[in-house]
């Protein structure tokens, strides 16, 4: 593998860390930024140590595996910490360190000082202390090594910035980063003061701006989540999305096909199990890393125990779809993962469309993943109709990576005459960013909201658009703004699972709709105005 190609692949893997919502599911923006910044720095420094001149090929997956596992372990620890004793926290921190690198001995690191003070620390400061421990200088570099071979359970099938100076820069970054981490550990653990100022403070609810009501018009019904900050299970409102999807599954008489990146919302899991009990054929596709993660896999194990075949795939990227097809007649899709966090903490959308023609498209793509076990670049195009008319409304339907989605979006933005609004969880695509700049130069009003975490990295289009004077903001949801939406001329709506990124374009499994309907556009404009308003007036964090 050529050195430049290797570094480009590492950069793409780092970018994927920021757009993989599962890697920050328990963290607020501030904590996620600390953790993902560490992951980015570490991945670059580890990549710079790989002896490429010897011809040795190190898989990107192997290099990233311990970093991804550490991120997941910290997520879990943050989530469980309020209910753990100090001894339990101490054991988990020790395991975190040794799982990441066997040379990191908890006995020789100030783990006890982290544990004894963890009760008084806010989330961000706690994460920063864990990162400082992971960043402890080592006598010898950790060699990238492959993870142990996966052993799927019965029924499972496994399946922008320049890198021209990557090596030299990251070697310097590695030395400086390790020194900085050591000083960080000393400062954090040796003083009675908190290094960061936003953790552990009382929080105020976000300004109340009513989200748009669920709206049914023509062949579709649109849903939006209503996230609250801080989230408290005791004050959660009933979930319109969860209820609606459960009702759709309950209506199935023959088949339910589910392509879900994540799944843990009880009402949906129960509806799927009930469908199996009444003789409906249920098939499930998910991401292989999710399926093999013991913290994520329990709902899939329950389905397998009920006789459902669950297929996990896309070992090189993400099976990122979130769609359900019922009785080959109705399609549920959008940005919403079928999880509690996506339901109660994140800004999301979903749409239910009753159409056998559209269902045929989604079933054709589902069959490639479930039956052929073809994911990402392995999947051949074909079997779908990109342009359909449903109930008098014009739809375009694309799947990635086979359909060249970015080109469709560039062309749509290029056709704008008056306005473009967007909400983007991950927006790193240079072609789409350039299309917005050109639209603004042509007099089109452009406004947008970026998810805060990742928007200040070298990958994001936020800096370029902001510098050009466009009205773009970082979001105000302290958890996660997860939409992937464009609204053009108050008429066209782009929606689905497709992040505006190179990973979504070339590697992930994604789906996207472009709908030509002012009624639908008005609903998404109302959601945009709510998200934009919160970005202008974020809650006290």
Short mmCIF file of C-alpha atoms in Angstrom, two decimals:
data_model
loop_
_atom_site.label_atom_id
_atom_site.label_comp_id
_atom_site.label_asym_id
_atom_site.label_seq_id
_atom_site.Cartn_x
_atom_site.Cartn_y
_atom_site.Cartn_z
CA UNK A 1 0.00 0.00 0.00
CA UNK A 2 1.39 3.42 -0.97
CA UNK A 3 2.14 5.68 1.97
CA UNK A 4 -0.10 8.50 0.67
CA UNK A 5 -2.98 6.07 0.15
CA UNK A 6 -2.51 4.69 3.65
CA UNK A 7 -2.63 8.15 5.22
CA UNK A 8 -5.68 9.10 3.16
CA UNK A 9 -7.46 6.01 4.46
CA UNK A 10 -6.47 6.88 8.02
CA UNK A 11 -7.84 10.38 7.55
CA UNK A 12 -11.11 8.96 6.26
CA UNK A 13 -11.28 6.61 9.26
CA UNK A 14 -10.75 9.56 11.62
CA UNK A 15 -13.48 11.49 9.86
CA UNK A 16 -15.74 8.47 10.30
CA UNK A 17 -15.22 8.65 14.08
CA UNK A 18 -16.89 12.05 14.10
CA UNK A 19 -19.87 10.95 12.02
CA UNK A 20 -20.48 7.66 13.86
CA UNK A 21 -23.17 8.58 16.34
CA UNK A 22 -22.77 5.30 18.24
CA UNK A 23 -19.33 6.40 19.40
CA UNK A 24 -20.69 9.32 21.42
CA UNK A 25 -24.14 8.06 22.38
CA UNK A 26 -23.72 8.77 26.12
CA UNK A 27 -21.83 12.07 25.82
CA UNK A 28 -22.76 15.70 25.51
CA UNK A 29 -21.00 17.93 22.97
CA UNK A 30 -18.25 19.11 25.30
CA UNK A 31 -17.30 15.60 26.41
CA UNK A 32 -17.50 14.21 22.88
CA UNK A 33 -15.15 16.90 21.62
CA UNK A 34 -12.54 16.00 24.24
CA UNK A 35 -12.77 12.28 23.48
CA UNK A 36 -12.86 12.53 19.70
CA UNK A 37 -9.99 15.02 19.65
CA UNK A 38 -7.93 12.48 21.59
CA UNK A 39 -8.97 9.75 19.15
CA UNK A 40 -7.99 11.84 16.13
CA UNK A 41 -4.59 12.76 17.57
CA UNK A 42 -3.90 9.18 18.62
CA UNK A 43 -4.87 7.68 15.26
CA UNK A 44 -2.52 10.05 13.45
CA UNK A 45 0.39 9.37 15.78
CA UNK A 46 -0.12 5.59 15.58
CA UNK A 47 -0.33 5.75 11.79
CA UNK A 48 2.90 7.75 11.63
CA UNK A 49 4.71 4.89 13.43
CA UNK A 50 3.72 2.26 10.87
CA UNK A 51 6.89 1.16 8.97
CA UNK A 52 5.49 1.63 5.49
CA UNK A 53 8.95 1.49 3.87
CA UNK A 54 9.16 -2.18 4.77
CA UNK A 55 6.12 -2.93 2.66
CA UNK A 56 4.12 -3.98 5.71
CA UNK A 57 0.43 -3.41 5.32
CA UNK A 58 -1.52 -2.57 8.44
CA UNK A 59 -5.25 -2.62 8.01
CA UNK A 60 -7.00 0.58 8.97
CA UNK A 61 -9.54 -1.46 10.87
CA UNK A 62 -6.80 -3.00 13.03
CA UNK A 63 -5.18 0.36 13.68
CA UNK A 64 -8.48 1.96 14.68
CA UNK A 65 -9.89 -1.00 16.67
CA UNK A 66 -8.31 -0.19 20.09
CA UNK A 67 -9.19 3.49 19.70
CA UNK A 68 -12.81 2.74 18.84
CA UNK A 69 -13.05 0.29 21.74
CA UNK A 70 -11.68 2.87 24.18
CA UNK A 71 -14.26 5.38 22.95
CA UNK A 72 -17.06 2.88 23.45
CA UNK A 73 -15.78 1.89 26.90
CA UNK A 74 -15.67 5.53 28.01
CA UNK A 75 -19.20 6.06 26.70
CA UNK A 76 -20.40 3.13 28.77
CA UNK A 77 -18.53 4.27 31.87
CA UNK A 78 -19.98 7.79 31.61
CA UNK A 79 -23.47 6.36 31.25
CA UNK A 80 -23.14 3.98 34.21
CA UNK A 81 -21.02 6.16 36.48
CA UNK A 82 -23.92 7.67 38.52
CA UNK A 83 -24.95 4.18 39.61
CA UNK A 84 -21.51 2.70 40.28
CA UNK A 85 -19.56 2.56 43.51
CA UNK A 86 -16.02 3.89 43.66
CA UNK A 87 -14.68 0.33 43.60
CA UNK A 88 -16.71 -0.46 40.49
CA UNK A 89 -15.45 2.70 38.78
CA UNK A 90 -11.88 1.78 39.75
CA UNK A 91 -12.24 -1.68 38.21
CA UNK A 92 -13.72 -0.28 35.00
CA UNK A 93 -11.03 2.37 34.65
CA UNK A 94 -8.35 -0.29 35.15
CA UNK A 95 -9.92 -2.52 32.51
CA UNK A 96 -10.24 0.44 30.15
CA UNK A 97 -6.51 1.07 30.41
CA UNK A 98 -5.31 -2.52 30.05
CA UNK A 99 -7.77 -3.27 27.23
CA UNK A 100 -6.43 -0.27 25.35
CA UNK A 101 -2.77 -1.10 25.99
CA UNK A 102 -1.37 -3.85 28.20
CA UNK A 103 1.59 -1.62 29.11
CA UNK A 104 -0.71 0.85 30.89
CA UNK A 105 -0.63 -0.60 34.38
CA UNK A 106 -3.33 0.87 36.64
CA UNK A 107 -1.01 0.28 39.61
CA UNK A 108 1.54 2.73 38.25
CA UNK A 109 -0.98 5.41 37.19
CA UNK A 110 -3.00 7.81 39.38
CA UNK A 111 -6.24 5.89 38.94
CA UNK A 112 -7.17 6.24 42.61
CA UNK A 113 -7.01 10.00 42.35
CA UNK A 114 -9.43 9.94 39.43
CA UNK A 115 -11.79 7.64 41.31
CA UNK A 116 -11.80 9.51 44.61
CA UNK A 117 -12.66 12.79 42.89
CA UNK A 118 -15.01 11.43 40.24
CA UNK A 119 -18.14 12.27 42.26
CA UNK A 120 -17.42 15.98 42.14
CA UNK A 121 -16.48 16.08 38.48
CA UNK A 122 -18.70 17.08 35.63
CA UNK A 123 -18.87 14.82 32.61
CA UNK A 124 -16.33 16.69 30.50
CA UNK A 125 -13.73 16.81 33.25
CA UNK A 126 -14.17 13.13 34.01
CA UNK A 127 -13.66 12.27 30.34
CA UNK A 128 -10.59 14.53 30.20
CA UNK A 129 -9.03 12.67 33.15
CA UNK A 130 -9.63 9.32 31.46
CA UNK A 131 -8.07 10.63 28.26
CA UNK A 132 -5.04 11.85 30.23
CA UNK A 133 -4.57 8.33 31.62
CA UNK A 134 -4.83 6.77 28.16
CA UNK A 135 -2.31 9.29 26.86
CA UNK A 136 0.31 8.36 29.45
CA UNK A 137 3.72 8.22 27.67
CA UNK A 138 4.83 4.67 26.99
CA UNK A 139 8.35 3.31 26.81
CA UNK A 140 7.66 1.74 23.43
CA UNK A 141 4.98 2.55 20.87
CA UNK A 142 1.98 0.30 20.81
CA UNK A 143 2.06 -1.71 17.60
CA UNK A 144 -1.17 -1.89 15.67
CA UNK A 145 -2.47 -5.41 15.89
CA UNK A 146 -5.62 -7.02 14.55
CA UNK A 147 -8.56 -7.52 16.89
CA UNK A 148 -9.44 -11.10 17.83
CA UNK A 149 -11.51 -12.86 15.18
CA UNK A 150 -15.22 -12.25 15.51
CA UNK A 151 -17.37 -15.19 16.48
CA UNK A 152 -20.89 -14.33 15.33
CA UNK A 153 -23.71 -16.13 17.09
CA UNK A 154 -25.90 -18.58 15.25
CA UNK A 155 -27.78 -16.83 12.47
CA UNK A 156 -25.33 -13.90 12.26
CA UNK A 157 -23.37 -13.21 9.10
CA UNK A 158 -20.24 -11.11 9.41
CA UNK A 159 -19.63 -9.58 6.74
CA UNK A 160 -10.77 17.03 2.79
CA UNK A 161 -7.62 18.14 4.69
CA UNK A 162 -4.40 17.30 2.87
CA UNK A 163 -2.23 14.38 3.97
CA UNK A 164 0.82 15.60 2.10
CA UNK A 165 2.65 16.32 5.34
CA UNK A 166 0.78 13.86 7.52
CA UNK A 167 3.75 11.82 8.71
CA UNK A 168 5.99 14.70 9.74
CA UNK A 169 3.16 16.64 11.33
CA UNK A 170 1.83 13.72 13.30
CA UNK A 171 5.23 12.71 14.61
CA UNK A 172 5.55 16.19 16.07
CA UNK A 173 1.92 16.07 17.18
CA UNK A 174 2.56 12.72 18.84
CA UNK A 175 5.50 13.99 20.92
CA UNK A 176 3.77 17.24 21.76
CA UNK A 177 0.49 15.49 22.41
CA UNK A 178 2.03 13.00 24.83
CA UNK A 179 3.84 15.76 26.69
CA UNK A 180 0.67 17.82 26.82
CA UNK A 181 -1.28 14.83 28.05
CA UNK A 182 1.29 14.21 30.79
CA UNK A 183 1.06 17.83 31.91
CA UNK A 184 -2.70 17.61 31.71
CA UNK A 185 -2.69 14.61 34.02
CA UNK A 186 -0.43 16.40 36.48
CA UNK A 187 -2.57 19.54 36.44
CA UNK A 188 -5.83 17.66 36.70
CA UNK A 189 -4.78 15.26 39.38
CA UNK A 190 -2.50 17.46 41.41
CA UNK A 191 -4.74 20.44 41.94
CA UNK A 192 -8.05 21.12 43.51
CA UNK A 193 -9.26 23.10 40.52
CA UNK A 194 -11.08 21.91 37.42
CA UNK A 195 -9.30 22.48 34.15
CA UNK A 196 -12.54 22.91 32.23
CA UNK A 197 -15.24 25.30 33.31
CA UNK A 198 -18.38 23.81 31.81
CA UNK A 199 -18.63 20.50 33.65
CA UNK A 200 -20.70 19.81 36.70
CA UNK A 201 -22.67 23.04 36.70
CA UNK A 202 -26.45 23.12 37.10
CA UNK A 203 -28.16 23.35 33.76
CA UNK A 204 -31.24 25.17 32.59
CA UNK A 205 -33.74 23.76 30.11
CA UNK A 206 -33.46 24.87 26.50
CA UNK A 207 -35.71 27.71 25.39
CA UNK A 208 -39.13 26.31 24.60
CA UNK A 209 -39.81 26.59 20.88
CA UNK A 210 -42.58 24.24 19.91
CA UNK A 211 -41.54 21.69 17.28
CA UNK A 212 -43.82 21.20 14.30
CA UNK A 213 -46.67 18.84 14.88
CA UNK A 214 -46.76 15.46 13.22
CA UNK A 215 -48.21 16.11 9.78
CA UNK A 216 -49.91 13.82 7.34
CA UNK A 217 -50.45 14.94 3.77
CA UNK A 218 -50.92 12.85 0.68
CA UNK A 219 -48.90 9.64 0.75
CA UNK A 220 -46.67 10.43 3.72
CA UNK A 221 -46.62 11.22 7.43
CA UNK A 222 -43.72 13.22 8.89
CA UNK A 223 -42.36 12.98 12.43
CA UNK A 224 -39.80 15.01 14.41
CA UNK A 225 -38.23 14.26 17.76
CA UNK A 226 -38.60 16.67 20.68
CA UNK A 227 -35.30 16.50 22.57
CA UNK A 228 -34.97 18.03 26.02
CA UNK A 229 -31.87 19.12 27.90
CA UNK A 230 -31.07 17.88 30.41
CA UNK A 231 -32.69 14.56 29.62
CA UNK A 232 -34.48 12.87 32.49
CA UNK A 233 -36.37 9.63 31.97
CA UNK A 234 -38.89 10.71 34.59
CA UNK A 235 -39.98 13.75 32.56
CA UNK A 236 -39.92 12.26 29.07
CA UNK A 237 -42.97 12.79 26.93
CA UNK A 238 -44.48 9.91 24.95
CA UNK A 239 -42.56 9.25 21.76
CA UNK A 240 -44.55 9.90 18.61
CA UNK A 241 -41.89 8.23 16.50
CA UNK A 242 -41.68 5.10 18.63
CA UNK A 243 -45.46 4.77 18.84
CA UNK A 244 -45.89 5.33 15.11
CA UNK A 245 -43.26 2.80 14.07
CA UNK A 246 -44.57 0.23 16.57
CA UNK A 247 -48.07 0.73 15.15
CA UNK A 248 -46.76 0.24 11.62
CA UNK A 249 -45.03 -3.00 12.63
CA UNK A 250 -48.19 -4.11 14.47
CA UNK A 251 -50.13 -3.66 11.21
CA UNK A 252 -47.88 -6.11 9.33
CA UNK A 253 -49.56 -9.26 8.11
CA UNK A 254 -46.76 -10.80 6.03
CA UNK A 255 -43.29 -9.20 6.21
CA UNK A 256 -41.18 -6.69 8.12
CA UNK A 257 -37.68 -5.88 6.85
CA UNK A 258 -35.51 -3.74 9.13
CA UNK A 259 -32.19 -2.10 8.19
CA UNK A 260 -31.15 -0.41 11.43
CA UNK A 261 -27.76 0.92 12.43
CA UNK A 262 -28.84 0.82 16.09
CA UNK A 263 -31.85 -0.67 17.86
CA UNK A 264 -32.73 -0.44 21.53
CA UNK A 265 -36.08 1.37 21.79
CA UNK A 266 -38.21 -1.08 23.82
CA UNK A 267 -41.51 -0.34 22.10
CA UNK A 268 -40.00 -1.13 18.69
CA UNK A 269 -38.17 -4.26 19.87
CA UNK A 270 -41.40 -5.51 21.49
CA UNK A 271 -43.36 -4.82 18.30
CA UNK A 272 -40.88 -6.86 16.26
CA UNK A 273 -41.03 -9.76 18.73
CA UNK A 274 -44.84 -9.63 18.66
CA UNK A 275 -44.78 -9.71 14.87
CA UNK A 276 -42.69 -12.88 14.97
CA UNK A 277 -45.14 -14.46 17.43
CA UNK A 278 -48.08 -13.91 15.09
CA UNK A 279 -46.23 -15.48 12.15
CA UNK A 280 -44.95 -12.41 10.31
CA UNK A 281 -41.58 -12.89 8.57
CA UNK A 282 -39.11 -10.49 10.24
CA UNK A 283 -35.65 -9.95 8.76
CA UNK A 284 -32.99 -7.62 10.16
CA UNK A 285 -29.78 -6.07 8.85
CA UNK A 286 -27.45 -4.05 11.07
CA UNK A 287 -23.85 -2.88 11.30
CA UNK A 288 -21.37 -5.64 12.13
CA UNK A 289 -19.61 -3.60 14.84
CA UNK A 290 -22.94 -2.92 16.53
CA UNK A 291 -23.91 -6.58 16.30
CA UNK A 292 -20.67 -7.74 17.90
CA UNK A 293 -20.70 -5.08 20.62
CA UNK A 294 -22.04 -6.59 23.83
CA UNK A 295 -23.40 -3.19 24.90
CA UNK A 296 -25.41 -2.82 21.69
CA UNK A 297 -26.30 -6.38 20.71
CA UNK A 298 -28.90 -7.42 23.32
CA UNK A 299 -31.98 -6.47 21.23
CA UNK A 300 -30.58 -8.35 18.26
CA UNK A 301 -29.90 -11.40 20.45
CA UNK A 302 -33.53 -11.29 21.61
CA UNK A 303 -34.67 -11.28 18.00
CA UNK A 304 -32.33 -14.13 17.10
CA UNK A 305 -33.62 -16.13 20.06
CA UNK A 306 -37.12 -15.61 18.62
CA UNK A 307 -36.00 -17.09 15.30
CA UNK A 308 -35.10 -13.93 13.38
CA UNK A 309 -32.02 -14.04 11.16
CA UNK A 310 -29.94 -10.94 11.86
CA UNK A 311 -27.23 -10.09 9.34
CA UNK A 312 -24.37 -7.76 10.28
CA UNK A 313 -22.26 -6.15 7.61
CA UNK A 314 -19.94 -3.46 6.27
CA UNK A 315 -16.79 -4.28 8.19
CA UNK A 316 -14.89 -1.48 6.42
CA UNK A 317 -17.35 1.34 7.14
CA UNK A 318 -20.87 1.66 8.57
CA UNK A 319 -24.19 0.02 7.71
CA UNK A 320 -25.85 3.34 8.47
CA UNK A 321 -29.39 2.86 7.13
CA UNK A 322 -32.46 3.40 9.30
CA UNK A 323 -35.37 2.05 7.28
CA UNK A 324 -38.23 -0.40 7.71
CA UNK A 325 -40.36 -1.94 4.95
CA UNK A 326 -43.72 -3.47 5.90
CA UNK A 327 -45.71 -5.87 3.71
CA UNK A 328 -43.88 -4.55 0.62
CA UNK A 329 -46.27 -1.60 0.75
CA UNK A 330 -44.94 0.98 3.25
CA UNK A 331 -41.51 2.49 3.93
CA UNK A 332 -40.29 4.14 7.11
CA UNK A 333 -37.00 6.04 6.79
CA UNK A 334 -35.12 9.14 7.93
CA UNK A 335 -32.26 10.14 10.22
CA UNK A 336 -33.76 8.52 13.33
CA UNK A 337 -31.99 5.47 14.76
CA UNK A 338 -34.38 3.18 16.61
CA UNK A 339 -32.91 4.03 20.02
CA UNK A 340 -33.76 5.86 23.21
CA UNK A 341 -31.04 8.45 22.74
CA UNK A 342 -32.15 9.24 19.20
CA UNK A 343 -35.71 9.51 20.45
CA UNK A 344 -35.28 11.62 23.57
CA UNK A 345 -31.94 13.44 23.20
CA UNK A 346 -31.25 14.01 19.50
CA UNK A 347 -32.85 16.15 16.81
CA UNK A 348 -34.15 13.70 14.20
CA UNK A 349 -36.79 13.21 11.55
CA UNK A 350 -38.65 10.22 10.15
CA UNK A 351 -41.15 9.79 7.36
CA UNK A 352 -43.68 7.05 6.65
CA UNK A 353 -44.54 6.65 2.96
CA UNK A 354 -47.18 4.23 1.72
CA UNK A 355 -46.11 3.13 -1.74
CA UNK A 356 -45.50 -0.30 -3.26
CA UNK A 357 -43.17 1.26 -5.84
CA UNK A 358 -40.96 2.87 -3.20
CA UNK A 359 -41.12 -0.28 -1.08
CA UNK A 360 -39.85 -2.21 -4.08
CA UNK A 361 -36.74 0.01 -4.19
CA UNK A 362 -35.97 -0.45 -0.52
CA UNK A 363 -36.65 -4.19 -0.65
CA UNK A 364 -34.27 -4.59 -3.61
CA UNK A 365 -31.48 -2.89 -1.63
CA UNK A 366 -32.35 -4.79 1.54
CA UNK A 367 -32.13 -8.12 -0.32
CA UNK A 368 -28.60 -7.28 -1.46
CA UNK A 369 -27.52 -6.79 2.15
CA UNK A 370 -29.55 -9.58 3.78
CA UNK A 371 -29.54 -12.28 1.11
CA UNK A 372 -26.32 -11.52 -0.79
CA UNK A 373 -24.45 -10.03 2.20
CA UNK A 374 -23.21 -7.27 -0.12
CA UNK A 375 -22.43 -4.03 1.71
CA UNK A 376 -20.88 -0.71 0.76
CA UNK A 377 -18.71 -0.91 -2.35
CA UNK A 378 -19.46 -4.62 -2.72
CA UNK A 379 -23.07 -3.92 -3.61
CA UNK A 380 -23.91 -3.72 -7.31
CA UNK A 381 -26.27 -0.98 -8.53
CA UNK A 382 -29.57 -1.85 -10.10
CA UNK A 383 -33.02 -3.05 -9.16
CA UNK A 384 -34.30 0.38 -8.11
CA UNK A 385 -36.15 3.22 -9.83
CA UNK A 386 -34.68 6.57 -8.80
CA UNK A 387 -37.66 8.67 -9.91
CA UNK A 388 -41.21 7.93 -8.81
CA UNK A 389 -44.51 9.75 -8.49
CA UNK A 390 -46.38 8.85 -5.32
CA UNK A 391 -49.81 10.31 -4.65
CA UNK A 392 -49.12 13.10 -7.13
CA UNK A 393 -45.79 13.97 -5.43
CA UNK A 394 -42.44 13.61 -7.25
CA UNK A 395 -39.85 11.57 -5.34
CA UNK A 396 -36.22 10.77 -6.10
CA UNK A 397 -34.75 7.80 -4.22
CA UNK A 398 -31.02 7.07 -4.05
CA UNK A 399 -28.83 4.57 -2.26
CA UNK A 400 -25.18 4.98 -1.43
CA UNK A 401 -22.51 4.26 -2.44
CA UNK A 402 -23.90 2.94 -5.74
CA UNK A 403 -25.96 5.94 -6.88
CA UNK A 404 -23.54 8.88 -6.78
CA UNK A 405 -25.64 10.83 -4.29
CA UNK A 406 -23.33 13.84 -3.93
CA UNK A 407 -23.75 14.72 -7.60
CA UNK A 408 -27.52 14.75 -7.18
CA UNK A 409 -27.23 17.13 -4.23
CA UNK A 410 -24.76 19.42 -6.04
CA UNK A 411 -27.15 19.63 -8.98
CA UNK A 412 -30.12 20.37 -6.74
CA UNK A 413 -28.29 23.13 -4.88
CA UNK A 414 -27.10 24.51 -8.21
CA UNK A 415 -30.73 24.82 -9.32
CA UNK A 416 -31.69 26.97 -6.30
CA UNK A 417 -33.14 30.37 -7.18
CA UNK A 418 -34.07 31.84 -3.79
CA UNK A 419 -33.04 29.89 -0.71
CA UNK A 420 -31.24 26.88 0.71
CA UNK A 421 -31.54 25.78 4.34
CA UNK A 422 -29.75 22.79 5.80
CA UNK A 423 -29.26 20.87 9.04
CA UNK A 424 -26.17 18.65 9.06
CA UNK A 425 -24.87 16.20 11.63
CA UNK A 426 -21.71 15.65 9.56
CA UNK A 427 -20.91 17.94 6.64
CA UNK A 428 -17.44 17.37 5.22
CA UNK A 429 -18.12 17.08 1.48
CA UNK A 430 -16.10 19.65 -0.47
CA UNK A 431 -18.28 19.40 -3.61
CA UNK A 432 -21.47 20.07 -1.66
CA UNK A 433 -19.81 22.86 0.30
CA UNK A 434 -18.58 24.44 -2.95
CA UNK A 435 -22.10 24.23 -4.39
CA UNK A 436 -23.40 26.25 -1.44
CA UNK A 437 -20.69 28.88 -1.89
CA UNK A 438 -21.56 29.21 -5.57
CA UNK A 439 -25.27 29.44 -4.78
CA UNK A 440 -24.60 32.22 -2.28
CA UNK A 441 -22.45 34.06 -4.85
CA UNK A 442 -25.40 33.86 -7.24
CA UNK A 443 -27.64 35.62 -4.72
CA UNK A 444 -29.31 32.62 -3.10
CA UNK A 445 -29.92 32.97 0.64
CA UNK A 446 -28.07 30.16 2.42
CA UNK A 447 -28.60 29.32 6.08
CA UNK A 448 -27.51 26.23 7.95
CA UNK A 449 -26.94 24.51 11.28
CA UNK A 450 -24.00 22.19 11.94
CA UNK A 451 -23.76 19.68 14.76
CA UNK A 452 -21.21 21.33 17.06
CA UNK A 453 -18.95 18.33 17.68
CA UNK A 454 -16.67 17.95 14.69
CA UNK A 455 -17.60 21.26 13.09
CA UNK A 456 -14.29 22.83 14.13
CA UNK A 457 -12.14 20.05 12.66
CA UNK A 458 -10.17 20.29 9.44
CA UNK A 459 -12.74 18.02 7.80
CA UNK A 460 -15.83 20.17 8.29
CA UNK A 461 -17.25 22.67 5.80
CA UNK A 462 -18.33 24.92 8.68
CA UNK A 463 -15.18 27.05 8.70
CA UNK A 464 -15.21 27.69 4.95
CA UNK A 465 -18.88 28.61 4.85
CA UNK A 466 -18.59 30.78 7.95
CA UNK A 467 -15.54 32.58 6.56
CA UNK A 468 -17.46 33.29 3.36
CA UNK A 469 -20.12 35.11 5.39
CA UNK A 470 -22.89 32.54 5.09
CA UNK A 471 -25.44 32.38 7.91
CA UNK A 472 -24.27 29.07 9.37
CA UNK A 473 -24.34 28.22 13.07
CA UNK A 474 -23.24 25.47 15.41
CA UNK A 475 -26.25 23.77 16.94
CA UNK A 476 -27.66 24.48 20.39
CA UNK A 477 -28.58 20.94 21.43
CA UNK A 478 -25.94 19.93 24.02
CA UNK A 479 -26.48 16.29 23.05
CA UNK A 480 -26.64 15.85 19.29
CA UNK A 481 -28.25 17.48 16.26
CA UNK A 482 -28.63 14.46 14.00
CA UNK A 483 -30.58 15.74 10.97
CA UNK A 484 -29.27 15.30 7.42
CA UNK A 485 -31.57 17.71 5.60
CA UNK A 486 -31.56 20.25 2.78
CA UNK A 487 -34.53 22.47 1.88
CA UNK A 488 -34.29 24.21 -1.50
CA UNK A 489 -36.54 27.09 -2.60
CA UNK A 490 -39.11 26.10 0.05
CA UNK A 491 -40.05 23.28 -2.32
CA UNK A 492 -37.49 20.46 -2.42
CA UNK A 493 -36.58 18.45 0.69
CA UNK A 494 -33.54 16.19 1.00
CA UNK A 495 -33.81 13.70 3.88
CA UNK A 496 -32.60 10.31 5.03
CA UNK A 497 -29.56 8.68 6.60
CA UNK A 498 -26.96 10.13 4.21
CA UNK A 499 -24.42 12.39 5.96
CA UNK A 500 -22.86 14.96 3.66
CA UNK A 501 -19.46 13.28 3.74
CA UNK A 502 -17.03 11.25 1.68
CA UNK A 503 -17.68 8.21 3.87
CA UNK A 504 -21.40 8.36 3.11
CA UNK A 505 -20.65 8.81 -0.57
CA UNK A 506 -18.15 5.99 -1.06
CA UNK A 507 -18.22 3.48 1.82
CA UNK A 508 -21.27 3.53 4.09
CA UNK A 509 -24.65 1.97 3.35
CA UNK A 510 -27.08 4.89 3.11
CA UNK A 511 -30.42 5.92 1.64
CA UNK A 512 -31.79 9.32 0.66
CA UNK A 513 -34.97 10.91 -0.67
CA UNK A 514 -35.45 14.15 -2.59
CA UNK A 515 -39.10 15.17 -2.43
CA UNK A 516 -40.61 17.94 -4.56
CA UNK A 517 -43.49 19.12 -2.37
CA UNK A 518 -43.99 22.58 -0.78
CA UNK A 519 -46.20 20.99 1.91
CA UNK A 520 -43.38 18.76 3.07
CA UNK A 521 -40.92 21.64 2.74
CA UNK A 522 -43.04 23.78 5.06
CA UNK A 523 -42.83 21.15 7.77
CA UNK A 524 -39.06 20.87 7.50
CA UNK A 525 -38.74 24.65 7.39
CA UNK A 526 -40.60 24.83 10.70
CA UNK A 527 -38.17 22.29 12.16
CA UNK A 528 -35.23 24.20 10.71
CA UNK A 529 -36.41 27.46 12.29
CA UNK A 530 -36.72 25.73 15.66
CA UNK A 531 -33.21 24.25 15.41
CA UNK A 532 -31.78 27.54 14.11
CA UNK A 533 -33.43 29.47 16.95
CA UNK A 534 -31.95 27.12 19.53
CA UNK A 535 -28.54 27.50 17.89
CA UNK A 536 -28.87 31.27 18.39
CA UNK A 537 -30.02 30.83 22.00
CA UNK A 538 -28.50 27.59 23.35
CA UNK A 539 -29.36 26.36 26.84
CA UNK A 540 -27.04 27.00 29.75
CA UNK A 541 -24.73 24.00 29.75
#
